[in-house]
Coordinates of C-alpha atoms (C1' of nucleotides) in Angstrom, one line a residue:
Chain A
M22 CA -14.9 -14.8 -3.3
K23 CA -12.5 -12.5 -1.1
A24 CA -9.4 -14.0 -2.7
H25 CA -10.1 -12.8 -6.3
Q26 CA -11.0 -9.5 -4.5
L27 CA -7.8 -9.5 -3.3
I28 CA -6.0 -10.0 -6.5
K29 CA -8.3 -7.9 -8.3
I30 CA -7.3 -4.9 -6.3
Y31 CA -4.0 -5.5 -6.2
K32 CA -4.1 -5.1 -10.0
K33 CA -5.8 -2.2 -10.3
L34 CA -3.5 -0.7 -7.4
Y35 CA -0.4 -1.5 -9.3
H36 CA -2.0 -0.5 -12.8
L37 CA -2.9 2.9 -11.2
Y38 CA 0.5 3.6 -9.2
G39 CA 3.2 1.2 -10.9
P40 CA 6.1 -0.4 -8.4
Q41 CA 6.7 1.7 -5.2
G42 CA 10.2 0.8 -3.9
W43 CA 9.7 0.1 -0.9
W44 CA 11.5 -0.5 1.8
P45 CA 13.2 3.0 1.4
L46 CA 17.2 3.7 1.9
T47 CA 19.2 6.7 3.0
S48 CA 21.8 5.0 0.8
Y49 CA 19.7 4.8 -2.2
E50 CA 20.3 7.6 -5.0
G51 CA 16.6 6.8 -7.0
T52 CA 14.0 9.1 -7.2
N53 CA 10.3 8.3 -7.6
P54 CA 8.7 11.3 -7.5
T55 CA 5.7 10.7 -8.5
K56 CA 4.9 9.3 -5.4
T57 CA 3.2 11.2 -2.7
G58 CA 5.2 11.9 0.4
F59 CA 8.5 11.9 -1.8
V60 CA 11.8 12.2 -0.1
R61 CA 14.5 10.1 -0.9
G62 CA 15.5 6.7 -1.3
Y63 CA 12.8 4.8 -2.8
H64 CA 14.0 1.8 -5.1
P65 CA 10.6 1.0 -7.5
G66 CA 11.1 -2.3 -9.4
N67 CA 14.4 -3.0 -7.8
Y68 CA 13.7 -6.1 -5.4
D69 CA 17.5 -7.2 -4.3
L70 CA 17.3 -4.6 -1.9
P71 CA 18.7 -4.2 1.2
E72 CA 22.4 -6.2 0.1
N73 CA 24.1 -5.8 3.2
R74 CA 24.1 -6.0 6.7
Q75 CA 24.3 -2.0 7.1
Q76 CA 21.2 -1.9 4.8
I77 CA 18.9 -4.7 7.0
Y78 CA 19.9 -2.6 9.8
E79 CA 18.4 0.9 8.6
I80 CA 15.5 -0.6 8.2
M81 CA 14.9 -2.0 11.4
L82 CA 15.7 1.4 12.6
G83 CA 13.0 2.7 10.1
A84 CA 10.3 0.3 11.2
V85 CA 10.4 1.7 14.6
L86 CA 10.6 5.4 13.8
T87 CA 7.9 5.6 11.5
Q88 CA 5.7 4.2 14.4
N89 CA 2.9 6.5 14.2
T90 CA 4.6 8.6 12.5
A91 CA 5.2 10.5 8.9
W92 CA 7.7 8.7 6.8
T93 CA 9.2 12.0 5.8
S94 CA 9.7 12.3 10.0
A95 CA 10.8 9.0 10.4
E96 CA 13.7 9.7 7.4
Q97 CA 15.0 13.1 8.9
A98 CA 15.6 10.7 11.8
L99 CA 17.7 8.1 9.7
I100 CA 19.4 11.4 8.1
N101 CA 20.1 13.0 12.0
L102 CA 21.7 9.5 12.7
K103 CA 23.4 9.2 9.2
K104 CA 25.0 12.5 10.1
L105 CA 26.2 10.6 13.3
N106 CA 27.7 7.9 11.8
A107 CA 25.1 5.6 14.1
L108 CA 23.4 3.9 11.0
Y109 CA 25.4 1.2 12.1
P110 CA 24.5 -1.0 15.5
E111 CA 27.5 -0.7 17.2
K112 CA 27.8 2.9 16.8
L113 CA 24.4 3.7 17.5
L114 CA 24.6 1.6 20.8
K115 CA 27.7 4.2 21.9
L116 CA 25.6 7.4 21.2
A117 CA 24.6 8.8 24.6
D118 CA 20.9 8.6 25.3
E119 CA 20.3 12.4 25.0
D120 CA 22.2 12.3 21.7
L121 CA 20.1 9.7 19.8
K122 CA 17.0 11.0 21.1
G123 CA 18.3 14.9 20.1
A124 CA 18.7 12.7 16.7
I125 CA 15.2 11.2 16.3
R126 CA 13.3 13.5 17.9
C127 CA 11.6 14.8 14.8
A128 CA 9.9 11.6 14.8
G129 CA 7.7 12.0 17.7
F130 CA 7.8 9.5 20.5
L131 CA 12.0 10.2 21.3
N132 CA 12.1 8.9 25.1
Q133 CA 10.4 5.9 24.0
K134 CA 11.9 5.3 20.2
A135 CA 15.3 6.0 21.8
V136 CA 14.6 2.7 24.3
Y137 CA 13.1 0.6 21.6
L138 CA 16.2 1.4 19.1
K139 CA 18.8 0.4 21.1
E140 CA 17.1 -2.8 22.1
L141 CA 16.2 -3.5 18.9
T142 CA 20.0 -2.6 18.0
Q143 CA 21.4 -5.4 20.6
F144 CA 18.7 -7.8 19.3
F145 CA 19.8 -7.6 15.8
I146 CA 23.4 -7.8 16.9
S147 CA 22.6 -10.9 18.7
L148 CA 21.3 -12.6 15.4
E149 CA 24.8 -12.9 14.2
G150 CA 23.7 -12.4 10.5
R151 CA 20.6 -15.0 10.7
T152 CA 17.2 -14.7 10.0
P153 CA 14.5 -14.0 13.1
E154 CA 11.8 -15.5 13.9
R155 CA 8.5 -13.4 14.0
K156 CA 8.2 -14.9 18.0
E157 CA 11.6 -13.5 19.0
L158 CA 10.9 -10.3 16.9
L159 CA 7.6 -9.5 18.9
A160 CA 9.7 -10.3 22.2
V161 CA 11.6 -6.9 21.3
K162 CA 10.2 -4.5 23.1
G163 CA 9.0 -1.9 20.9
V164 CA 8.4 -4.4 18.1
G165 CA 4.3 -4.7 17.6
N166 CA 2.7 -7.0 15.0
E167 CA 3.2 -4.3 12.1
T168 CA 6.8 -3.8 12.9
A169 CA 7.7 -7.4 13.0
D170 CA 6.2 -8.0 9.6
S171 CA 7.9 -4.9 7.9
I172 CA 11.4 -6.2 9.5
L173 CA 10.4 -10.0 8.0
L174 CA 8.9 -8.6 5.1
Y175 CA 12.0 -5.9 3.9
A176 CA 15.1 -6.1 5.9
F177 CA 14.8 -10.0 5.3
K178 CA 12.5 -10.9 2.3
E179 CA 10.7 -12.8 4.4
P180 CA 7.1 -13.3 2.7
E181 CA 4.9 -12.0 5.8
F182 CA 2.2 -9.9 5.0
V183 CA 1.8 -6.4 6.2
V184 CA -1.3 -5.3 7.7
D185 CA -1.3 -1.9 8.8
A186 CA -4.0 0.9 10.1
Y187 CA -4.5 2.0 6.5
T188 CA -5.5 -1.5 5.1
K189 CA -8.5 -1.5 7.7
R190 CA -9.7 1.3 6.7
I191 CA -9.5 0.3 3.2
F192 CA -10.5 -3.3 3.2
S193 CA -13.4 -2.4 5.8
H194 CA -14.7 0.6 4.1
L195 CA -14.9 -1.6 1.1
D196 CA -16.8 -4.5 3.0
I197 CA -14.1 -6.9 2.6
V198 CA -13.2 -6.9 6.5
D199 CA -14.9 -6.4 9.4
G200 CA -14.3 -3.2 11.3
G201 CA -13.1 -4.7 14.3
T202 CA -10.9 -7.1 12.8
G203 CA -8.3 -8.2 14.2
Y204 CA -4.6 -7.9 13.1
M205 CA -3.7 -11.7 12.4
E206 CA -7.2 -12.3 11.2
V207 CA -6.6 -9.5 8.6
K208 CA -3.2 -11.0 7.7
K209 CA -4.3 -14.5 7.6
L210 CA -6.7 -13.5 5.3
F211 CA -4.5 -11.9 2.5
E212 CA -1.7 -14.4 3.2
S213 CA -4.3 -17.4 2.2
S214 CA -5.6 -15.4 -0.5
L215 CA -2.5 -14.1 -2.8
P216 CA 0.4 -16.3 -4.0
R217 CA 3.2 -16.8 -0.6
N218 CA 5.8 -14.1 -2.9
T219 CA 7.9 -11.4 -1.2
A220 CA 7.8 -9.5 -3.9
L221 CA 4.4 -9.4 -4.2
Y222 CA 3.7 -8.7 -0.8
Q223 CA 5.8 -5.7 -0.7
E224 CA 4.6 -4.4 -3.6
Y225 CA 0.6 -4.7 -1.9
H226 CA 1.7 -2.9 1.4
A227 CA 3.1 -0.3 -0.4
L228 CA 0.8 0.2 -2.9
V229 CA -2.3 0.2 0.2
V230 CA -0.4 3.3 1.6
E231 CA 0.0 5.1 -1.1
H232 CA -3.9 4.5 -2.1
A233 CA -4.7 5.4 0.9
K234 CA -2.7 9.0 1.0
H235 CA -4.9 9.5 -1.9
Y236 CA -8.5 8.4 -1.1
Y237 CA -8.3 7.9 3.0
N238 CA -6.0 10.4 4.9
K239 CA -9.0 12.5 5.9
K240 CA -12.7 12.3 6.3
P241 CA -14.9 11.3 4.8
Y242 CA -13.3 8.6 4.0
G243 CA -12.6 6.7 0.4
V244 CA -14.6 9.4 -1.5
E245 CA -14.5 8.5 -5.2
D246 CA -12.2 5.9 -4.8
P247 CA -12.0 4.1 -8.1
L248 CA -11.4 0.7 -6.2
K249 CA -15.1 1.0 -5.8
K250 CA -16.3 0.6 -9.3
I251 CA -14.1 -2.3 -9.9
L252 CA -15.5 -4.6 -7.1
K253 CA -19.3 -3.9 -8.4
G254 CA -18.6 -6.0 -11.4
Chain B
dA98 C1' -7.2 25.0 15.9
dG99 C1' -7.5 20.7 14.6
dC100 C1' -6.8 16.1 13.2
dC101 C1' -3.2 12.8 11.6
dA102 C1' 1.0 10.1 10.7
dG103 C1' 3.2 3.7 7.4
dG104 C1' 2.0 1.7 16.9
dC105 C1' 2.9 0.0 21.1
dT106 C1' 2.8 -0.8 25.8
dA107 C1' 0.5 -0.9 30.4
dC108 C1' -3.2 -0.7 32.1
dC109 C1' -7.7 -0.9 33.0
dG110 C1' -12.6 -2.8 33.7
Chain C
dC299 C1' -9.2 -11.3 27.3
dG300 C1' -11.1 -6.5 24.6
dG301 C1' -10.4 -1.6 24.9
dT302 C1' -7.9 3.0 25.3
dA303 C1' -5.2 6.1 27.6
dG304 C1' -0.4 8.0 26.8
dC305 C1' 3.0 8.5 24.5
dA306 C1' 5.9 13.9 20.9
dT307 C1' 6.4 16.3 17.0
dG308 C1' 5.2 17.9 12.5
dG309 C1' 3.0 19.0 8.7
dC310 C1' -1.2 20.9 6.7

DNA sequence: AGCCAGGCTACCG
DNA sequence: CGGTAGCATGGC
């Protein structure tokens, strides 16, 4: 049964890597130097973050900035914005487009991401503090399935499982899902197999990313992946 | 040098 | 509809 396998894998990953402390925030000064790609802002074991409007907003920006981009690059963009005092929705909207692009160019796709960030910011302001529906988020230009789920799970603490390219890569390699399985189908598999719990979903996705960086970021994928052993039993 | 990064949109058949 | 080119820069 797949449900049992997914739980077994979670326990193994947690044992291997420990709590990951996602989503990283530039305002958080803790460290977790064992993580690959570590820069700053992770808060392992603390599930209370984000704890204010500014932090929620920063996570939303980061979710767009990290699209198809290394987190270290996305984080540098956030730091650049912070230097401009622009990690606040009203301030970011006042930035000239050229200044915004200059701040985020290190995260790539600067032209489209500049547009996406401003649209997402207007959407955030329009919420007036409430939690958005998934459907509403998807209607914002630049927000697709993974970005919407990342925002709901990490910024708004909603139990929405996040699927990313690593998730598909790992679990298809382990023959738990088919290679061509669509986003929603994979998401539903995880959500129907696991307890509906925000902290668990947060850790699971973060652990998948960490595990992928160890065993699935270069071809051939999955060489000596320790998950293979525990699945045979 | 070339591939990969915590994807999404627009357009193609 | 499902599939894919294009988007930009940085790290290794």
